[in-house]
């Protein structure tokens, strides 16, 4: 088995590379060229979370496996490990750490929501200052955002975030309140592992586009009124039902009233937007990203092909 070290991944691929690759992954999904078997997700009695995400694209099959231990602090993720196994057709299998790939393909996905639904947005709010939020910011700047308004609860984390993004072609403005951060923004990118909503319908600017980096059954960033009132475009309709916001909607009986974007009689998704089939409008439009295995496998293909080329 070929083992690809994490430092090779971190040092050889730019935000632009991940944006191009993720857009390609969404188009593969939208064209029906990618195969996405159901994810295998489990939370045991101790709170240990595991997720196996298989996918196939032309010439490659593989899966990502995530294991996450229970968090010890509210609003924080627990210790996590993630690997990708990639099997090129007729060639030796490869394995690589998935942490950087996951962070960057997630940030690329949320930023691509800007391209698909709010290409005019120059003033963008970033909620959270973790690794995925940093990836969101890097990719948003790559796509033309010129002012990033940043909020998290920790002043130290906000300052560190600003320092890490220094030198980019964008103004970084830090906020000590969420309300101040989102006021007047054209778009909001949120990646906060919170068990309680942080975005409320009454507080949102209008019009606004929102990328929600969700998918975790244990978290919910949107309050029910936002879910009910917005036009929502998920990356995967069935996976969305396992996310916190939509599990609440199912439990409380209003899931069928959610205004999911449609193409004709069927529910639309991000793949439709990536292929240019879907145009949406509304005061609040949400791209809801649960994370697709095709994103991981397509990114792993990018890494594998460059690694093999340089080491042959």
mmCIF file of C-alpha atoms in Angstrom:
data_model
loop_
_atom_site.group_PDB
_atom_site.id
_atom_site.type_symbol
_atom_site.label_atom_id
_atom_site.label_comp_id
_atom_site.label_asym_id
_atom_site.label_seq_id
_atom_site.Cartn_x
_atom_site.Cartn_y
_atom_site.Cartn_z
ATOM 1 C CA UNK A 1 0.000 0.000 0.000
ATOM 2 C CA UNK A 2 1.211 3.513 -0.842
ATOM 3 C CA UNK A 3 1.310 5.775 2.209
ATOM 4 C CA UNK A 4 1.054 9.476 1.425
ATOM 5 C CA UNK A 5 2.315 11.703 4.278
ATOM 6 C CA UNK A 6 0.204 14.566 5.534
ATOM 7 C CA UNK A 7 2.928 17.176 5.000
ATOM 8 C CA UNK A 8 2.872 16.389 1.273
ATOM 9 C CA UNK A 9 -0.855 17.210 1.221
ATOM 10 C CA UNK A 10 -0.491 20.387 3.281
ATOM 11 C CA UNK A 11 2.392 21.809 1.233
ATOM 12 C CA UNK A 12 1.385 20.988 -2.334
ATOM 13 C CA UNK A 13 -2.210 22.153 -2.767
ATOM 14 C CA UNK A 14 -3.632 25.657 -2.615
ATOM 15 C CA UNK A 15 -7.154 26.898 -1.830
ATOM 16 C CA UNK A 16 -7.585 27.361 -5.598
ATOM 17 C CA UNK A 17 -6.690 23.686 -6.129
ATOM 18 C CA UNK A 18 -9.300 22.555 -3.613
ATOM 19 C CA UNK A 19 -11.935 24.887 -5.076
ATOM 20 C CA UNK A 20 -11.397 23.478 -8.571
ATOM 21 C CA UNK A 21 -11.372 19.918 -7.272
ATOM 22 C CA UNK A 22 -14.490 20.342 -5.117
ATOM 23 C CA UNK A 23 -16.397 21.994 -7.960
ATOM 24 C CA UNK A 24 -15.452 19.016 -10.117
ATOM 25 C CA UNK A 25 -16.697 16.644 -7.396
ATOM 26 C CA UNK A 26 -20.042 18.439 -7.220
ATOM 27 C CA UNK A 27 -20.350 18.284 -11.013
ATOM 28 C CA UNK A 28 -19.570 14.550 -10.986
ATOM 29 C CA UNK A 29 -22.348 14.160 -8.448
ATOM 30 C CA UNK A 30 -24.732 16.330 -10.452
ATOM 31 C CA UNK A 31 -23.984 14.469 -13.675
ATOM 32 C CA UNK A 32 -24.545 11.071 -12.055
ATOM 33 C CA UNK A 33 -20.953 10.064 -12.771
ATOM 34 C CA UNK A 34 -20.123 9.487 -9.104
ATOM 35 C CA UNK A 35 -21.512 6.630 -7.033
ATOM 36 C CA UNK A 36 -22.384 7.447 -3.416
ATOM 37 C CA UNK A 37 -23.426 4.416 -1.355
ATOM 38 C CA UNK A 38 -25.097 5.203 1.989
ATOM 39 C CA UNK A 39 -22.838 6.399 4.784
ATOM 40 C CA UNK A 40 -22.387 4.184 7.836
ATOM 41 C CA UNK A 41 -22.668 6.331 10.964
ATOM 42 C CA UNK A 42 -22.748 5.312 14.615
ATOM 43 C CA UNK A 43 -22.560 6.853 18.083
ATOM 44 C CA UNK A 44 -21.987 4.289 20.823
ATOM 45 C CA UNK A 45 -22.938 4.469 24.491
ATOM 46 C CA UNK A 46 -19.707 6.253 25.412
ATOM 47 C CA UNK A 47 -20.348 8.954 22.801
ATOM 48 C CA UNK A 48 -17.677 7.643 20.394
ATOM 49 C CA UNK A 49 -18.673 8.696 16.881
ATOM 50 C CA UNK A 50 -17.667 6.743 13.767
ATOM 51 C CA UNK A 51 -18.443 7.426 10.128
ATOM 52 C CA UNK A 52 -17.543 5.468 6.996
ATOM 53 C CA UNK A 53 -18.087 7.354 3.726
ATOM 54 C CA UNK A 54 -17.661 5.295 0.511
ATOM 55 C CA UNK A 55 -17.677 6.641 -3.053
ATOM 56 C CA UNK A 56 -16.622 5.795 -6.577
ATOM 57 C CA UNK A 57 -15.591 8.082 -9.440
ATOM 58 C CA UNK A 58 -14.274 7.133 -12.891
ATOM 59 C CA UNK A 59 -11.099 5.112 -12.347
ATOM 60 C CA UNK A 60 -11.203 5.161 -8.548
ATOM 61 C CA UNK A 61 -13.073 3.738 -5.562
ATOM 62 C CA UNK A 62 -12.492 4.396 -1.907
ATOM 63 C CA UNK A 63 -13.798 5.572 1.416
ATOM 64 C CA UNK A 64 -13.079 7.926 4.284
ATOM 65 C CA UNK A 65 -13.263 6.683 7.860
ATOM 66 C CA UNK A 66 -13.685 9.081 10.783
ATOM 67 C CA UNK A 67 -13.501 8.314 14.486
ATOM 68 C CA UNK A 68 -14.263 11.051 17.014
ATOM 69 C CA UNK A 69 -14.123 10.729 20.780
ATOM 70 C CA UNK A 70 -16.581 12.576 23.049
ATOM 71 C CA UNK A 71 -15.858 16.269 23.605
ATOM 72 C CA UNK A 72 -14.936 17.381 27.098
ATOM 73 C CA UNK A 73 -15.995 21.008 26.573
ATOM 74 C CA UNK A 74 -19.292 22.385 25.285
ATOM 75 C CA UNK A 75 -19.058 23.764 21.742
ATOM 76 C CA UNK A 76 -15.840 21.889 20.975
ATOM 77 C CA UNK A 77 -15.205 18.826 18.832
ATOM 78 C CA UNK A 78 -13.619 15.821 20.501
ATOM 79 C CA UNK A 79 -10.328 14.223 19.460
ATOM 80 C CA UNK A 80 -10.719 13.027 15.886
ATOM 81 C CA UNK A 81 -8.833 10.805 13.471
ATOM 82 C CA UNK A 82 -9.656 10.449 9.793
ATOM 83 C CA UNK A 83 -8.090 8.465 6.954
ATOM 84 C CA UNK A 84 -8.871 7.969 3.271
ATOM 85 C CA UNK A 85 -8.299 4.697 1.458
ATOM 86 C CA UNK A 86 -8.129 5.104 -2.330
ATOM 87 C CA UNK A 87 -8.090 2.240 -4.862
ATOM 88 C CA UNK A 88 -7.096 3.272 -8.395
ATOM 89 C CA UNK A 89 -8.359 0.800 -10.992
ATOM 90 C CA UNK A 90 -5.719 -1.886 -11.547
ATOM 91 C CA UNK A 91 -3.153 -0.230 -9.267
ATOM 92 C CA UNK A 92 -1.924 -0.387 -5.700
ATOM 93 C CA UNK A 93 -4.158 1.006 -2.977
ATOM 94 C CA UNK A 94 -3.156 4.273 -1.291
ATOM 95 C CA UNK A 95 -3.819 5.597 2.195
ATOM 96 C CA UNK A 96 -3.574 9.161 3.430
ATOM 97 C CA UNK A 97 -4.517 11.220 6.463
ATOM 98 C CA UNK A 98 -7.840 12.938 5.795
ATOM 99 C CA UNK A 99 -7.672 15.842 8.224
ATOM 100 C CA UNK A 100 -6.304 18.545 5.915
ATOM 101 C CA UNK A 101 -8.291 17.235 2.950
ATOM 102 C CA UNK A 102 -11.480 17.302 5.016
ATOM 103 C CA UNK A 103 -10.877 20.825 6.263
ATOM 104 C CA UNK A 104 -10.035 22.227 2.834
ATOM 105 C CA UNK A 105 -12.701 20.413 0.819
ATOM 106 C CA UNK A 106 -15.264 21.539 3.424
ATOM 107 C CA UNK A 107 -14.103 25.138 3.208
ATOM 108 C CA UNK A 108 -14.095 24.930 -0.583
ATOM 109 C CA UNK A 109 -17.667 23.598 -0.577
ATOM 110 C CA UNK A 110 -18.991 26.427 1.570
ATOM 111 C CA UNK A 111 -17.173 29.026 -0.509
ATOM 112 C CA UNK A 112 -18.488 27.483 -3.727
ATOM 113 C CA UNK A 113 -21.941 28.230 -2.372
ATOM 114 C CA UNK A 114 -20.979 31.872 -2.911
ATOM 115 C CA UNK A 115 -20.113 31.156 -6.551
ATOM 116 C CA UNK A 116 -23.345 29.268 -7.174
ATOM 117 C CA UNK A 117 -25.802 31.483 -5.287
ATOM 118 C CA UNK A 118 -24.190 34.840 -4.373
ATOM 119 C CA UNK A 119 -21.387 35.627 -6.839
ATOM 120 C CA UNK A 120 -21.813 39.339 -6.152
ATOM 121 C CA UNK A 121 -21.015 39.002 -2.428
ATOM 122 C CA UNK A 122 -17.926 40.922 -1.360
ATOM 123 C CA UNK A 123 -18.728 41.332 2.362
ATOM 124 C CA UNK A 124 -18.834 37.921 4.013
ATOM 125 C CA UNK A 125 -19.291 36.945 7.653
ATOM 126 C CA UNK A 126 -17.337 33.959 8.988
ATOM 127 C CA UNK A 127 -18.743 32.350 12.136
ATOM 128 C CA UNK A 128 -16.156 30.311 13.980
ATOM 129 C CA UNK A 129 -12.366 30.478 13.974
ATOM 130 C CA UNK A 130 -11.428 26.803 13.750
ATOM 131 C CA UNK A 131 -9.674 25.017 10.903
ATOM 132 C CA UNK A 132 -12.783 24.734 8.732
ATOM 133 C CA UNK A 133 -13.593 28.415 9.252
ATOM 134 C CA UNK A 134 -10.051 29.270 8.184
ATOM 135 C CA UNK A 135 -10.505 27.149 5.054
ATOM 136 C CA UNK A 136 -13.819 28.896 4.370
ATOM 137 C CA UNK A 137 -12.090 32.258 4.657
ATOM 138 C CA UNK A 138 -9.155 31.309 2.408
ATOM 139 C CA UNK A 139 -11.479 29.962 -0.270
ATOM 140 C CA UNK A 140 -13.896 32.904 -0.019
ATOM 141 C CA UNK A 141 -11.021 35.332 -0.597
ATOM 142 C CA UNK A 142 -9.896 33.226 -3.566
ATOM 143 C CA UNK A 143 -13.406 33.683 -5.019
ATOM 144 C CA UNK A 144 -13.388 37.454 -4.573
ATOM 145 C CA UNK A 145 -14.570 38.284 -1.039
ATOM 146 C CA UNK A 146 -12.941 41.549 -0.005
ATOM 147 C CA UNK A 147 -14.185 42.051 3.553
ATOM 148 C CA UNK A 148 -14.319 39.168 6.027
ATOM 149 C CA UNK A 149 -16.240 39.848 9.237
ATOM 150 C CA UNK A 150 -15.196 37.281 11.827
ATOM 151 C CA UNK A 151 -16.828 36.175 15.075
ATOM 152 C CA UNK A 152 -16.107 33.564 17.712
ATOM 153 C CA UNK A 153 -16.508 33.576 21.481
ATOM 154 C CA UNK A 154 -12.778 33.741 22.197
ATOM 155 C CA UNK A 155 -10.892 37.062 21.692
ATOM 156 C CA UNK A 156 -7.626 35.103 21.548
ATOM 157 C CA UNK A 157 -8.937 32.840 18.784
ATOM 158 C CA UNK A 158 -10.216 35.819 16.807
ATOM 159 C CA UNK A 159 -6.826 37.530 16.950
ATOM 160 C CA UNK A 160 -5.008 34.329 16.015
ATOM 161 C CA UNK A 161 -7.388 33.852 13.078
ATOM 162 C CA UNK A 162 -6.665 37.367 11.828
ATOM 163 C CA UNK A 163 -2.912 36.823 12.099
ATOM 164 C CA UNK A 164 -3.113 33.550 10.179
ATOM 165 C CA UNK A 165 -4.975 35.271 7.343
ATOM 166 C CA UNK A 166 -2.728 38.331 7.233
ATOM 167 C CA UNK A 167 -1.312 39.113 3.829
ATOM 168 C CA UNK A 168 -4.417 37.986 1.985
ATOM 169 C CA UNK A 169 -6.186 40.342 -0.384
ATOM 170 C CA UNK A 170 -9.039 41.071 2.022
ATOM 171 C CA UNK A 171 -9.815 43.191 5.057
ATOM 172 C CA UNK A 172 -10.316 41.122 8.223
ATOM 173 C CA UNK A 173 -12.681 42.746 10.743
ATOM 174 C CA UNK A 174 -13.134 41.086 14.131
ATOM 175 C CA UNK A 175 -16.371 41.212 16.141
ATOM 176 C CA UNK A 176 -17.101 40.351 19.757
ATOM 177 C CA UNK A 177 -20.804 39.783 19.037
ATOM 178 C CA UNK A 178 -22.479 37.574 16.478
ATOM 179 C CA UNK A 179 -25.175 40.178 15.813
ATOM 180 C CA UNK A 180 -22.561 42.778 14.933
ATOM 181 C CA UNK A 181 -20.700 40.326 12.725
ATOM 182 C CA UNK A 182 -23.651 39.450 10.500
ATOM 183 C CA UNK A 183 -25.242 42.914 10.316
ATOM 184 C CA UNK A 184 -25.119 44.209 6.741
ATOM 185 C CA UNK A 185 -23.380 41.134 5.337
ATOM 186 C CA UNK A 186 -24.222 39.781 1.907
ATOM 187 C CA UNK A 187 -23.281 36.241 2.895
ATOM 188 C CA UNK A 188 -22.648 34.198 6.037
ATOM 189 C CA UNK A 189 -20.423 31.119 6.233
ATOM 190 C CA UNK A 190 -20.922 29.200 9.476
ATOM 191 C CA UNK A 191 -18.958 26.263 10.889
ATOM 192 C CA UNK A 192 -19.730 26.169 14.605
ATOM 193 C CA UNK A 193 -20.168 22.793 16.391
ATOM 194 C CA UNK A 194 -22.933 24.051 18.642
ATOM 195 C CA UNK A 195 -25.747 21.955 20.169
ATOM 196 C CA UNK A 196 -27.973 25.069 20.257
ATOM 197 C CA UNK A 197 -28.820 27.375 17.319
ATOM 198 C CA UNK A 198 -26.789 30.528 16.846
ATOM 199 C CA UNK A 199 -28.525 32.011 13.786
ATOM 200 C CA UNK A 200 -32.058 33.270 14.353
ATOM 201 C CA UNK A 201 -34.490 34.368 11.677
ATOM 202 C CA UNK A 202 -35.227 37.668 13.405
ATOM 203 C CA UNK A 203 -31.526 38.667 13.370
ATOM 204 C CA UNK A 204 -30.595 37.890 9.763
ATOM 205 C CA UNK A 205 -29.882 40.645 7.234
ATOM 206 C CA UNK A 206 -31.964 40.557 4.053
ATOM 207 C CA UNK A 207 -31.238 39.453 1.415
ATOM 208 C CA UNK A 208 -28.526 37.038 2.510
ATOM 209 C CA UNK A 209 -26.913 33.825 1.365
ATOM 210 C CA UNK A 210 -25.773 31.327 4.063
ATOM 211 C CA UNK A 211 -23.445 28.347 3.758
ATOM 212 C CA UNK A 212 -23.982 25.979 6.683
ATOM 213 C CA UNK A 213 -21.275 23.411 7.270
ATOM 214 C CA UNK A 214 -23.485 20.825 8.946
ATOM 215 C CA UNK A 215 -24.089 17.114 8.744
ATOM 216 C CA UNK A 216 -23.588 16.289 12.422
ATOM 217 C CA UNK A 217 -26.640 14.879 14.176
ATOM 218 C CA UNK A 218 -25.379 16.387 17.445
ATOM 219 C CA UNK A 219 -25.312 20.024 16.316
ATOM 220 C CA UNK A 220 -27.794 22.622 15.050
ATOM 221 C CA UNK A 221 -26.677 26.101 13.928
ATOM 222 C CA UNK A 222 -30.019 27.354 12.532
ATOM 223 C CA UNK A 223 -33.115 28.071 14.582
ATOM 224 C CA UNK A 224 -36.348 26.385 13.377
ATOM 225 C CA UNK A 225 -37.759 29.606 11.905
ATOM 226 C CA UNK A 226 -34.743 29.973 9.599
ATOM 227 C CA UNK A 227 -35.194 26.377 8.460
ATOM 228 C CA UNK A 228 -38.872 27.021 7.759
ATOM 229 C CA UNK A 229 -38.477 30.355 5.951
ATOM 230 C CA UNK A 230 -35.352 29.961 3.823
ATOM 231 C CA UNK A 231 -34.861 28.364 0.413
ATOM 232 C CA UNK A 232 -32.560 25.421 1.173
ATOM 233 C CA UNK A 233 -30.238 23.628 -1.248
ATOM 234 C CA UNK A 234 -28.546 20.595 0.375
ATOM 235 C CA UNK A 235 -25.568 18.725 -0.998
ATOM 236 C CA UNK A 236 -27.398 15.429 -0.390
ATOM 237 C CA UNK A 237 -31.097 15.208 0.414
ATOM 238 C CA UNK A 238 -31.034 11.962 2.409
ATOM 239 C CA UNK A 239 -27.910 12.870 4.397
ATOM 240 C CA UNK A 240 -29.536 16.132 5.393
ATOM 241 C CA UNK A 241 -32.150 14.195 7.362
ATOM 242 C CA UNK A 242 -29.388 13.016 9.700
ATOM 243 C CA UNK A 243 -28.301 16.589 10.524
ATOM 244 C CA UNK A 244 -29.350 18.276 13.744
ATOM 245 C CA UNK A 245 -31.581 20.979 12.259
ATOM 246 C CA UNK A 246 -33.517 18.516 10.144
ATOM 247 C CA UNK A 247 -33.735 15.811 12.784
ATOM 248 C CA UNK A 248 -35.493 18.433 14.902
ATOM 249 C CA UNK A 249 -37.813 19.249 11.986
ATOM 250 C CA UNK A 250 -38.662 15.569 11.566
ATOM 251 C CA UNK A 251 -39.252 15.109 15.298
ATOM 252 C CA UNK A 252 -41.443 18.211 15.567
ATOM 253 C CA UNK A 253 -43.426 17.495 12.408
ATOM 254 C CA UNK A 254 -42.530 20.373 10.091
ATOM 255 C CA UNK A 255 -39.945 18.702 7.822
ATOM 256 C CA UNK A 256 -42.461 18.428 4.959
ATOM 257 C CA UNK A 257 -43.019 22.190 5.125
ATOM 258 C CA UNK A 258 -39.361 23.066 4.546
ATOM 259 C CA UNK A 259 -38.821 24.994 1.321
ATOM 260 C CA UNK A 260 -36.182 22.805 -0.333
ATOM 261 C CA UNK A 261 -35.252 24.047 -3.799
ATOM 262 C CA UNK A 262 -36.774 21.983 -6.607
ATOM 263 C CA UNK A 263 -36.155 21.173 -10.237
ATOM 264 C CA UNK A 264 -39.547 20.312 -11.625
ATOM 265 C CA UNK A 265 -41.050 17.832 -9.196
ATOM 266 C CA UNK A 266 -37.825 16.624 -7.594
ATOM 267 C CA UNK A 267 -35.735 18.086 -4.819
ATOM 268 C CA UNK A 268 -32.647 19.868 -6.115
ATOM 269 C CA UNK A 269 -29.144 19.731 -4.667
ATOM 270 C CA UNK A 270 -25.709 21.324 -4.926
ATOM 271 C CA UNK A 271 -24.849 19.081 -7.865
ATOM 272 C CA UNK A 272 -27.643 20.780 -9.806
ATOM 273 C CA UNK A 273 -26.142 24.162 -8.985
ATOM 274 C CA UNK A 274 -22.637 23.063 -9.969
ATOM 275 C CA UNK A 275 -23.848 21.890 -13.369
ATOM 276 C CA UNK A 276 -25.749 25.135 -13.962
ATOM 277 C CA UNK A 277 -29.212 23.561 -13.900
ATOM 278 C CA UNK A 278 -30.392 25.312 -10.742
ATOM 279 C CA UNK A 279 -31.067 29.002 -10.152
ATOM 280 C CA UNK A 280 -32.693 30.110 -6.904
ATOM 281 C CA UNK A 281 -33.786 33.407 -5.410
ATOM 282 C CA UNK A 282 -35.208 34.548 -2.100
ATOM 283 C CA UNK A 283 -34.508 36.767 0.898
ATOM 284 C CA UNK A 284 -32.656 33.896 2.570
ATOM 285 C CA UNK A 285 -30.948 31.174 0.522
ATOM 286 C CA UNK A 286 -29.043 28.416 2.314
ATOM 287 C CA UNK A 287 -26.537 25.958 0.943
ATOM 288 C CA UNK A 288 -26.492 23.130 3.470
ATOM 289 C CA UNK A 289 -23.332 21.008 3.297
ATOM 290 C CA UNK A 290 -23.284 17.632 5.029
ATOM 291 C CA UNK A 291 -20.119 16.539 3.237
ATOM 292 C CA UNK A 292 -20.004 14.138 0.298
ATOM 293 C CA UNK A 293 -17.646 11.187 0.045
ATOM 294 C CA UNK A 294 -17.090 12.120 -3.608
ATOM 295 C CA UNK A 295 -15.404 15.308 -2.363
ATOM 296 C CA UNK A 296 -12.933 13.217 -0.358
ATOM 297 C CA UNK A 297 -12.292 10.643 -3.077
ATOM 298 C CA UNK A 298 -11.863 13.280 -5.776
ATOM 299 C CA UNK A 299 -9.454 15.217 -3.552
ATOM 300 C CA UNK A 300 -7.587 11.998 -2.744
ATOM 301 C CA UNK A 301 -7.303 11.348 -6.494
ATOM 302 C CA UNK A 302 -5.727 14.817 -6.924
ATOM 303 C CA UNK A 303 -3.227 14.081 -4.138
ATOM 304 C CA UNK A 304 -2.468 10.553 -5.341
ATOM 305 C CA UNK A 305 -1.811 11.553 -8.946
ATOM 306 C CA UNK A 306 0.598 14.311 -7.964
ATOM 307 C CA UNK A 307 2.367 12.092 -5.422
ATOM 308 C CA UNK A 308 2.830 9.228 -7.892
ATOM 309 C CA UNK A 309 4.054 11.602 -10.593
ATOM 310 C CA UNK A 310 6.680 13.110 -8.282
ATOM 311 C CA UNK A 311 7.838 9.802 -6.788
ATOM 312 C CA UNK A 312 8.250 7.717 -9.938
#
